[in-house]
Amino acid sequence: MQNEPEMAVTPGVPDELPAKERRKWSFRFGAVEFFYWFALAANNYLTVFLESRGFTVSQVSLINSINSGVAIVSTPLGGTIADKLQSSRKALCICLICMVITFALIPLTSNLVILGFPVMLLFIVLGQFFRGPTWPLVDTTVINGCNRTGSFYGLVRSAGSFSFVVMNLILGSVIVEENSYLTFYVLAIFLLPCIWYVIKLKPMTDIVQHTSSKKVSFKDMPFGKLFSNPYFIAYLIFSIAHYVPQICINTFQPYLVKEVGGNMALVGYIQAYRASFEIPTLLLSNKLNKFMPYKTMVILSTAFYGAQALLCGVVDSFGMLIAVTTLSGIASGFTQAGSARFVLELAPRELQATAQTLVSSTMSVAGIIGGVLGGLMIESLGIRSFYLCTGLMMAVTVALYLLSFPFIRKVLKKEFVDYSKVY
């Protein structure tokens, strides 16, 4: 196949692209989002799969904590490598290819035990190691590409939410605990077209972002510019604080389904219902941003997640659980619309991928904390009290983050700088 010619377009000047070219790039960006989230929907069944293999709640918590631990390393590492290569696309390709291999090997080794150690656990951990950087790398690649081509990111990203809904409906109708191993094959197979479209993004996403095409060494990368920004540090802390309860909500949701009398495998239907509420928020994101900054979207997202957690503590039927999930759907829509773009406001352009993956790695830190504490709390207090506690944690987190802005401005004497408007 012949390489496509480099586009003669100046970054940040989308009007130079004809409408036909813009539609072509919008389709490709949308295809990346579509197949990535179509595949990632299957990752929600890890807890169900481990339960089917006889693992206890405590063991599942430990495995999830280990997965989060390796992602703490892999996620910022992937972003730093992407910035070193000056291409989030290249780093993304490497991670996706490794994911295909490792996830396909999980069910193939599910009955293989060496010296009492289940070999599949090694590939589960490796799969999560490579998965860690992919979400922020997809965001960085697609958002920057949309900015350069004039594509509407909200519409592009909604393709991923739509595919996530579809795949969860499919999985919810065919997957039970006994055949949950099939989800790993699903994930690996549908990442293949995602990789294909990521490769085809090269002519636009690999346009050099920096003023010089000279390769940058790790020691010359301006990390101090990022870490001396108190607004970025505050957002990192906020991310850890709200991801702890949020990850707990998602990780242990199958047990709540079981508590209210449903089959654990029905989690697919819940995820599909939740994701369907992301789409209208994403499609309206440009209009929302005219009167609601991305920072506000992020804060509202956490508030809605907290409200969902509090209500989960009192639900007594699967129908009520589905209804309560509406709140997390709206919350997720605000997250998808605002989180990644807010990070681009906080980070200098030459460290965008690093910043995105650092924020994403806070999910891994939170996963370790939440995985350990969540398992202990559920076994000692019960699933309902656990959800009430997570809701209260989120309410406190929102209040403290709102207070951080006047503190930084008045006490630290630092004004907010929007890096997306600096260049």
Short mmCIF file of C-alpha atoms in Angstrom, two decimals:
data_model
loop_
_atom_site.label_atom_id
_atom_site.label_comp_id
_atom_site.label_asym_id
_atom_site.label_seq_id
_atom_site.Cartn_x
_atom_site.Cartn_y
_atom_site.Cartn_z
CA MET A 1 0.00 0.00 0.00
CA GLN A 2 1.37 3.41 -0.91
CA ASN A 3 1.90 5.97 1.80
CA GLU A 4 -0.51 8.87 1.68
CA PRO A 5 1.11 12.22 0.84
CA GLU A 6 1.70 14.68 3.67
CA MET A 7 -1.08 17.25 3.83
CA ALA A 8 0.02 20.80 3.05
CA VAL A 9 -1.78 22.35 5.97
CA THR A 10 -0.69 24.56 8.78
CA PRO A 11 -1.52 23.21 12.25
CA GLY A 12 -4.24 25.20 13.92
CA VAL A 13 -5.63 26.56 10.62
CA PRO A 14 -8.48 24.12 9.83
CA ASP A 15 -10.12 26.44 7.30
CA GLU A 16 -7.39 25.56 4.80
CA LEU A 17 -8.87 22.07 4.49
CA PRO A 18 -11.65 21.59 1.91
CA ALA A 19 -14.93 20.26 3.27
CA LYS A 20 -14.39 16.86 1.61
CA GLU A 21 -10.98 16.46 3.25
CA ARG A 22 -12.41 17.50 6.60
CA ARG A 23 -15.13 14.84 6.34
CA LYS A 24 -12.50 12.22 5.49
CA TRP A 25 -10.47 13.02 8.58
CA SER A 26 -13.57 13.20 10.77
CA PHE A 27 -14.48 9.70 9.60
CA ARG A 28 -11.02 8.37 10.42
CA PHE A 29 -10.93 9.96 13.86
CA GLY A 30 -14.43 8.62 14.49
CA ALA A 31 -13.37 5.14 13.36
CA VAL A 32 -10.51 5.13 15.87
CA GLU A 33 -12.91 6.08 18.67
CA PHE A 34 -15.56 3.62 17.44
CA PHE A 35 -13.36 0.53 17.37
CA TYR A 36 -11.35 1.46 20.46
CA TRP A 37 -14.43 1.72 22.67
CA PHE A 38 -16.16 -1.14 20.87
CA ALA A 39 -13.25 -3.34 21.99
CA LEU A 40 -12.77 -1.79 25.45
CA ALA A 41 -16.38 -2.57 26.40
CA ALA A 42 -15.24 -6.17 26.82
CA ASN A 43 -12.75 -5.14 29.50
CA ASN A 44 -15.65 -4.56 31.92
CA TYR A 45 -16.02 -8.33 32.29
CA LEU A 46 -12.70 -8.97 34.04
CA THR A 47 -14.40 -9.09 37.46
CA VAL A 48 -17.09 -11.45 36.10
CA PHE A 49 -14.41 -13.69 34.54
CA LEU A 50 -12.40 -13.90 37.77
CA GLU A 51 -15.57 -14.63 39.74
CA SER A 52 -16.36 -17.47 37.32
CA ARG A 53 -12.88 -18.92 37.93
CA GLY A 54 -13.54 -19.08 41.69
CA PHE A 55 -11.69 -15.96 42.85
CA THR A 56 -13.04 -14.32 46.03
CA VAL A 57 -13.87 -10.62 46.47
CA SER A 58 -10.56 -10.07 48.29
CA GLN A 59 -8.60 -11.85 45.54
CA VAL A 60 -10.35 -9.82 42.83
CA SER A 61 -9.52 -6.65 44.77
CA LEU A 62 -5.85 -7.68 45.00
CA ILE A 63 -5.65 -8.44 41.27
CA ASN A 64 -7.27 -5.10 40.41
CA SER A 65 -4.81 -3.35 42.72
CA ILE A 66 -1.86 -5.05 41.01
CA ASN A 67 -3.28 -4.04 37.62
CA SER A 68 -3.50 -0.47 38.83
CA GLY A 69 0.04 -0.65 40.19
CA VAL A 70 1.57 -1.59 36.84
CA ALA A 71 -0.56 1.04 35.08
CA ILE A 72 0.91 3.71 37.37
CA VAL A 73 4.24 2.99 35.71
CA SER A 74 3.06 2.32 32.15
CA THR A 75 0.66 5.25 31.75
CA PRO A 76 3.04 8.20 32.28
CA LEU A 77 5.82 6.19 30.62
CA GLY A 78 3.70 5.90 27.48
CA GLY A 79 3.02 9.65 27.51
CA THR A 80 6.67 10.57 28.01
CA ILE A 81 7.70 8.28 25.15
CA ALA A 82 5.00 9.84 22.96
CA ASP A 83 6.33 13.34 23.67
CA LYS A 84 9.89 12.12 23.08
CA LEU A 85 8.82 10.69 19.69
CA GLN A 86 6.71 13.83 19.09
CA SER A 87 3.92 11.45 18.11
CA SER A 88 1.17 10.16 20.40
CA ARG A 89 0.01 8.08 17.40
CA LYS A 90 3.19 5.98 17.30
CA ALA A 91 3.12 5.26 21.04
CA LEU A 92 -0.58 4.37 20.76
CA CYS A 93 0.09 1.89 17.96
CA ILE A 94 2.73 0.07 20.01
CA CYS A 95 0.44 -0.23 23.04
CA LEU A 96 -2.57 -1.44 21.01
CA ILE A 97 -0.57 -4.17 19.24
CA CYS A 98 0.77 -5.43 22.58
CA MET A 99 -2.78 -5.41 23.98
CA VAL A 100 -4.04 -7.62 21.16
CA ILE A 101 -1.38 -10.22 21.91
CA THR A 102 -1.66 -10.25 25.70
CA PHE A 103 -5.48 -10.24 25.94
CA ALA A 104 -5.78 -13.08 23.43
CA LEU A 105 -3.41 -15.14 25.60
CA ILE A 106 -5.52 -14.78 28.78
CA PRO A 107 -8.20 -17.39 27.93
CA LEU A 108 -5.65 -19.55 26.10
CA THR A 109 -3.68 -19.95 29.33
CA SER A 110 -6.63 -20.01 31.75
CA ASN A 111 -6.04 -23.66 32.70
CA LEU A 112 -2.25 -23.46 32.74
CA VAL A 113 -0.66 -23.51 36.21
CA ILE A 114 3.09 -23.44 36.84
CA LEU A 115 4.35 -24.06 40.39
CA GLY A 116 0.88 -23.28 41.70
CA PHE A 117 0.70 -19.94 39.85
CA PRO A 118 -2.11 -19.40 37.26
CA VAL A 119 -0.27 -18.22 34.13
CA MET A 120 -3.29 -16.26 32.94
CA LEU A 121 -2.73 -13.77 35.79
CA LEU A 122 0.58 -12.78 34.18
CA PHE A 123 -1.17 -11.90 30.92
CA ILE A 124 -3.99 -10.11 32.76
CA VAL A 125 -1.41 -7.84 34.38
CA LEU A 126 0.53 -7.37 31.12
CA GLY A 127 -2.70 -6.55 29.28
CA GLN A 128 -3.52 -3.83 31.79
CA PHE A 129 0.07 -2.56 31.61
CA PHE A 130 -0.29 -1.87 27.89
CA ARG A 131 -3.91 -0.70 28.21
CA GLY A 132 -2.97 2.01 30.74
CA PRO A 133 -1.58 4.63 28.30
CA THR A 134 -4.05 3.98 25.47
CA TRP A 135 -7.02 6.05 26.65
CA PRO A 136 -5.05 9.32 27.15
CA LEU A 137 -3.04 8.65 23.97
CA VAL A 138 -6.28 8.22 22.00
CA ASP A 139 -7.55 11.50 23.50
CA THR A 140 -4.35 13.39 22.68
CA THR A 141 -4.14 12.01 19.15
CA VAL A 142 -7.79 12.57 18.26
CA ILE A 143 -8.27 15.96 19.95
CA ASN A 144 -5.16 17.45 18.34
CA GLY A 145 -6.14 15.93 14.99
CA CYS A 146 -9.64 17.40 15.28
CA ASN A 147 -8.18 20.80 16.09
CA ARG A 148 -5.96 20.69 13.02
CA THR A 149 -8.66 19.56 10.63
CA GLY A 150 -11.58 21.52 12.04
CA SER A 151 -13.41 18.30 12.93
CA PHE A 152 -16.06 18.43 15.68
CA TYR A 153 -14.54 16.43 18.55
CA GLY A 154 -17.89 15.98 20.31
CA LEU A 155 -19.31 14.19 17.26
CA VAL A 156 -16.14 12.15 16.76
CA ARG A 157 -16.02 11.05 20.41
CA SER A 158 -19.73 10.19 20.40
CA ALA A 159 -18.91 7.45 17.87
CA GLY A 160 -16.98 5.75 20.68
CA SER A 161 -19.84 6.13 23.13
CA PHE A 162 -22.28 4.72 20.55
CA SER A 163 -20.09 1.67 19.86
CA PHE A 164 -19.63 1.17 23.61
CA VAL A 165 -23.41 1.04 24.00
CA VAL A 166 -23.82 -1.40 21.12
CA MET A 167 -21.08 -3.75 22.29
CA ASN A 168 -22.37 -3.78 25.87
CA LEU A 169 -25.87 -4.63 24.63
CA ILE A 170 -24.44 -7.49 22.57
CA LEU A 171 -22.30 -8.77 25.43
CA GLY A 172 -25.14 -8.38 27.90
CA SER A 173 -27.36 -10.61 25.76
CA VAL A 174 -24.85 -13.41 25.15
CA ILE A 175 -22.30 -13.38 27.99
CA VAL A 176 -22.87 -15.27 31.22
CA GLU A 177 -20.32 -16.13 33.88
CA GLU A 178 -19.52 -19.47 32.22
CA ASN A 179 -18.53 -18.00 28.83
CA SER A 180 -17.09 -14.69 30.07
CA TYR A 181 -13.66 -15.78 28.77
CA LEU A 182 -14.90 -14.93 25.26
CA THR A 183 -14.74 -11.22 26.06
CA PHE A 184 -10.93 -11.30 25.86
CA TYR A 185 -11.09 -12.57 22.26
CA VAL A 186 -13.66 -9.88 21.46
CA LEU A 187 -11.35 -7.20 22.82
CA ALA A 188 -8.34 -8.45 20.84
CA ILE A 189 -10.21 -8.88 17.55
CA PHE A 190 -11.87 -5.45 17.50
CA LEU A 191 -8.64 -3.64 18.36
CA LEU A 192 -7.28 -4.72 14.97
CA PRO A 193 -9.39 -2.28 12.88
CA CYS A 194 -8.64 0.41 15.48
CA ILE A 195 -4.91 -0.11 14.85
CA TRP A 196 -5.52 0.10 11.09
CA TYR A 197 -7.21 3.49 11.37
CA VAL A 198 -4.61 4.80 13.83
CA ILE A 199 -1.95 4.01 11.22
CA LYS A 200 -3.95 5.92 8.59
CA LEU A 201 -3.93 9.06 10.77
CA LYS A 202 -0.21 9.61 10.12
CA PRO A 203 -0.46 12.38 7.48
CA MET A 204 -2.31 14.66 9.89
CA THR A 205 -1.43 13.63 13.45
CA ASP A 206 2.33 13.39 12.84
CA ILE A 207 2.63 17.02 11.74
CA VAL A 208 5.39 18.38 13.96
CA GLN A 209 3.84 20.42 16.76
CA HIS A 210 7.00 22.16 17.89
CA THR A 211 8.80 25.08 16.39
CA SER A 212 11.78 22.88 15.61
CA SER A 213 11.85 19.43 14.05
CA LYS A 214 15.01 18.59 16.02
CA LYS A 215 14.65 15.49 18.15
CA VAL A 216 14.18 16.20 21.84
CA SER A 217 16.13 14.29 24.49
CA PHE A 218 14.47 13.33 27.77
CA LYS A 219 16.76 15.69 29.75
CA ASP A 220 15.77 18.64 27.53
CA MET A 221 12.02 18.15 27.93
CA PRO A 222 10.58 21.08 29.98
CA PHE A 223 8.99 19.06 32.79
CA GLY A 224 9.45 21.97 35.20
CA LYS A 225 6.95 24.02 33.19
CA LEU A 226 4.29 21.42 33.96
CA PHE A 227 5.10 20.59 37.58
CA SER A 228 5.51 24.23 38.65
CA ASN A 229 1.89 24.87 37.66
CA PRO A 230 -0.15 24.66 40.91
CA TYR A 231 -3.39 24.35 38.95
CA PHE A 232 -2.09 21.17 37.29
CA ILE A 233 -0.89 19.74 40.62
CA ALA A 234 -4.27 20.53 42.19
CA TYR A 235 -6.01 18.73 39.34
CA LEU A 236 -3.77 15.67 39.83
CA ILE A 237 -4.70 15.54 43.52
CA PHE A 238 -8.38 16.06 42.69
CA SER A 239 -8.21 13.26 40.14
CA ILE A 240 -6.83 10.77 42.66
CA ALA A 241 -9.38 11.82 45.27
CA HIS A 242 -12.41 11.41 43.02
CA TYR A 243 -11.16 8.37 41.10
CA VAL A 244 -10.85 6.28 44.30
CA PRO A 245 -14.62 6.10 44.89
CA GLN A 246 -15.42 6.24 41.16
CA ILE A 247 -13.29 3.20 40.33
CA CYS A 248 -14.75 1.37 43.32
CA ILE A 249 -18.24 2.02 41.94
CA ASN A 250 -17.35 0.43 38.61
CA THR A 251 -15.16 -2.39 39.91
CA PHE A 252 -17.63 -3.72 42.45
CA GLN A 253 -20.81 -2.99 40.50
CA PRO A 254 -21.29 -6.70 39.59
CA TYR A 255 -21.59 -7.47 43.32
CA LEU A 256 -24.30 -4.82 43.71
CA VAL A 257 -26.14 -6.37 40.76
CA LYS A 258 -25.98 -9.70 42.58
CA GLU A 259 -27.14 -8.03 45.82
CA VAL A 260 -30.34 -6.76 44.20
CA GLY A 261 -31.13 -10.16 42.67
CA GLY A 262 -29.61 -9.84 39.18
CA ASN A 263 -27.03 -11.93 37.32
CA MET A 264 -23.53 -10.44 37.51
CA ALA A 265 -23.19 -10.68 33.73
CA LEU A 266 -26.02 -8.12 33.41
CA VAL A 267 -23.37 -5.47 34.04
CA GLY A 268 -23.16 -5.17 30.24
CA TYR A 269 -26.71 -3.79 30.08
CA ILE A 270 -25.91 -1.29 32.82
CA GLN A 271 -22.81 -0.10 30.98
CA ALA A 272 -24.77 0.25 27.72
CA TYR A 273 -27.50 2.27 29.42
CA ARG A 274 -24.91 4.49 31.12
CA ALA A 275 -22.91 5.15 27.95
CA SER A 276 -26.05 6.10 26.01
CA PHE A 277 -26.26 9.28 28.13
CA GLU A 278 -22.74 10.29 27.13
CA ILE A 279 -23.79 10.88 23.52
CA PRO A 280 -26.12 13.91 23.90
CA THR A 281 -23.61 15.60 26.23
CA LEU A 282 -20.80 15.09 23.73
CA LEU A 283 -22.90 16.34 20.80
CA LEU A 284 -23.79 19.46 22.77
CA SER A 285 -20.26 19.97 24.15
CA ASN A 286 -19.36 22.88 21.84
CA LYS A 287 -22.52 24.76 22.78
CA LEU A 288 -22.08 23.90 26.47
CA ASN A 289 -18.52 25.25 26.41
CA LYS A 290 -19.79 28.71 25.44
CA PHE A 291 -21.17 29.18 28.96
CA MET A 292 -19.52 26.30 30.84
CA PRO A 293 -15.71 25.94 30.91
CA TYR A 294 -14.16 22.49 30.76
CA LYS A 295 -13.19 22.82 34.44
CA THR A 296 -16.88 23.10 35.37
CA MET A 297 -17.72 20.02 33.31
CA VAL A 298 -15.13 18.02 35.26
CA ILE A 299 -16.48 19.21 38.62
CA LEU A 300 -20.10 18.51 37.62
CA SER A 301 -19.06 15.04 36.51
CA THR A 302 -17.74 14.20 39.98
CA ALA A 303 -20.87 15.64 41.61
CA PHE A 304 -23.12 13.42 39.50
CA TYR A 305 -20.98 10.33 40.25
CA GLY A 306 -21.26 11.11 43.95
CA ALA A 307 -25.04 11.40 43.75
CA GLN A 308 -25.20 8.05 41.96
CA ALA A 309 -23.09 6.38 44.66
CA LEU A 310 -25.34 7.70 47.44
CA LEU A 311 -28.44 6.39 45.67
CA CYS A 312 -26.79 3.02 44.99
CA GLY A 313 -26.64 2.61 48.75
CA VAL A 314 -30.45 2.44 48.93
CA VAL A 315 -31.52 0.67 45.70
CA ASP A 316 -33.42 -2.59 46.21
CA SER A 317 -34.04 -3.82 42.66
CA PHE A 318 -32.24 -4.16 39.35
CA GLY A 319 -34.69 -1.67 37.78
CA MET A 320 -33.83 0.95 40.40
CA LEU A 321 -30.12 0.31 39.83
CA ILE A 322 -30.56 0.93 36.10
CA ALA A 323 -32.44 4.19 36.80
CA VAL A 324 -29.75 5.43 39.19
CA THR A 325 -27.11 4.70 36.55
CA THR A 326 -28.57 7.61 34.54
CA LEU A 327 -26.55 9.93 36.78
CA SER A 328 -23.25 8.22 36.00
CA GLY A 329 -24.12 8.37 32.29
CA ILE A 330 -24.49 12.15 32.48
CA ALA A 331 -21.33 12.31 34.59
CA SER A 332 -19.38 10.28 32.07
CA GLY A 333 -20.57 12.55 29.27
CA PHE A 334 -19.18 15.60 31.10
CA THR A 335 -15.93 13.71 31.70
CA GLN A 336 -15.50 12.76 28.04
CA ALA A 337 -16.38 16.27 26.88
CA GLY A 338 -14.29 18.20 29.37
CA SER A 339 -11.52 16.24 31.07
CA ALA A 340 -8.99 15.75 28.27
CA ARG A 341 -9.54 19.26 26.90
CA PHE A 342 -9.13 20.77 30.37
CA VAL A 343 -5.74 19.02 30.65
CA LEU A 344 -4.72 20.61 27.33
CA GLU A 345 -5.43 23.98 28.94
CA LEU A 346 -3.17 23.10 31.87
CA ALA A 347 -0.20 21.67 29.94
CA PRO A 348 2.36 23.26 27.58
CA ARG A 349 2.02 21.83 24.09
CA GLU A 350 5.34 19.95 24.13
CA LEU A 351 4.16 17.98 27.19
CA GLN A 352 0.53 17.31 26.27
CA ALA A 353 0.84 13.52 26.10
CA THR A 354 2.83 13.45 29.33
CA ALA A 355 0.18 15.53 31.10
CA GLN A 356 -2.70 13.42 29.78
CA THR A 357 -1.07 10.15 30.82
CA LEU A 358 -0.08 11.52 34.24
CA VAL A 359 -3.70 12.44 34.91
CA SER A 360 -4.80 9.06 33.62
CA SER A 361 -2.24 7.34 35.88
CA THR A 362 -4.03 8.83 38.88
CA MET A 363 -6.79 6.35 38.03
CA SER A 364 -4.24 3.60 38.67
CA VAL A 365 -3.18 5.11 42.00
CA ALA A 366 -6.85 5.36 42.91
CA GLY A 367 -7.38 1.81 41.69
CA ILE A 368 -4.85 0.46 44.17
CA ILE A 369 -6.33 2.40 47.08
CA GLY A 370 -9.90 1.68 46.05
CA GLY A 371 -9.23 -1.95 45.23
CA VAL A 372 -7.81 -2.70 48.67
CA LEU A 373 -10.16 -0.52 50.70
CA GLY A 374 -13.19 -1.43 48.63
CA GLY A 375 -12.78 -5.16 49.15
CA LEU A 376 -12.25 -4.73 52.90
CA MET A 377 -15.19 -2.35 53.26
CA ILE A 378 -17.59 -4.58 51.34
CA GLU A 379 -16.66 -7.63 53.42
CA SER A 380 -16.90 -5.74 56.74
CA LEU A 381 -19.73 -3.23 56.13
CA GLY A 382 -21.66 -4.65 53.18
CA ILE A 383 -22.09 -3.39 49.62
CA ARG A 384 -24.71 -0.73 50.43
CA SER A 385 -22.73 0.99 53.20
CA PHE A 386 -19.74 0.90 50.89
CA TYR A 387 -21.60 2.90 48.23
CA LEU A 388 -22.85 5.45 50.78
CA CYS A 389 -19.26 6.05 51.91
CA THR A 390 -18.02 6.55 48.34
CA GLY A 391 -20.75 9.11 47.69
CA LEU A 392 -19.75 11.12 50.75
CA MET A 393 -16.08 10.98 49.70
CA MET A 394 -16.97 12.51 46.33
CA ALA A 395 -18.97 15.33 47.92
CA VAL A 396 -15.99 16.29 50.10
CA THR A 397 -13.63 16.05 47.10
CA VAL A 398 -15.73 18.48 45.02
CA ALA A 399 -15.88 21.00 47.88
CA LEU A 400 -12.10 20.95 48.44
CA TYR A 401 -11.29 21.26 44.73
CA LEU A 402 -13.57 24.29 44.38
CA LEU A 403 -11.70 25.92 47.27
CA SER A 404 -8.32 25.25 45.62
CA PHE A 405 -8.86 27.93 42.93
CA PRO A 406 -9.23 30.94 45.23
CA PHE A 407 -6.42 29.52 47.41
CA ILE A 408 -3.97 29.33 44.48
CA ARG A 409 -5.00 32.73 43.16
CA LYS A 410 -5.06 34.65 46.47
CA VAL A 411 -2.53 32.82 48.64
CA LEU A 412 -0.03 31.47 46.08
CA LYS A 413 -0.54 34.55 43.85
CA LYS A 414 -0.70 32.48 40.67
CA GLU A 415 -3.14 33.32 37.90
CA PHE A 416 -4.56 30.58 35.68
CA VAL A 417 -2.83 30.32 32.27
CA ASP A 418 -4.74 28.61 29.46
CA TYR A 419 -1.97 26.94 27.45
CA SER A 420 -4.37 26.03 24.65
CA LYS A 421 -4.44 29.77 23.81
CA VAL A 422 -0.75 30.49 24.31
CA TYR A 423 0.44 29.06 20.98
#
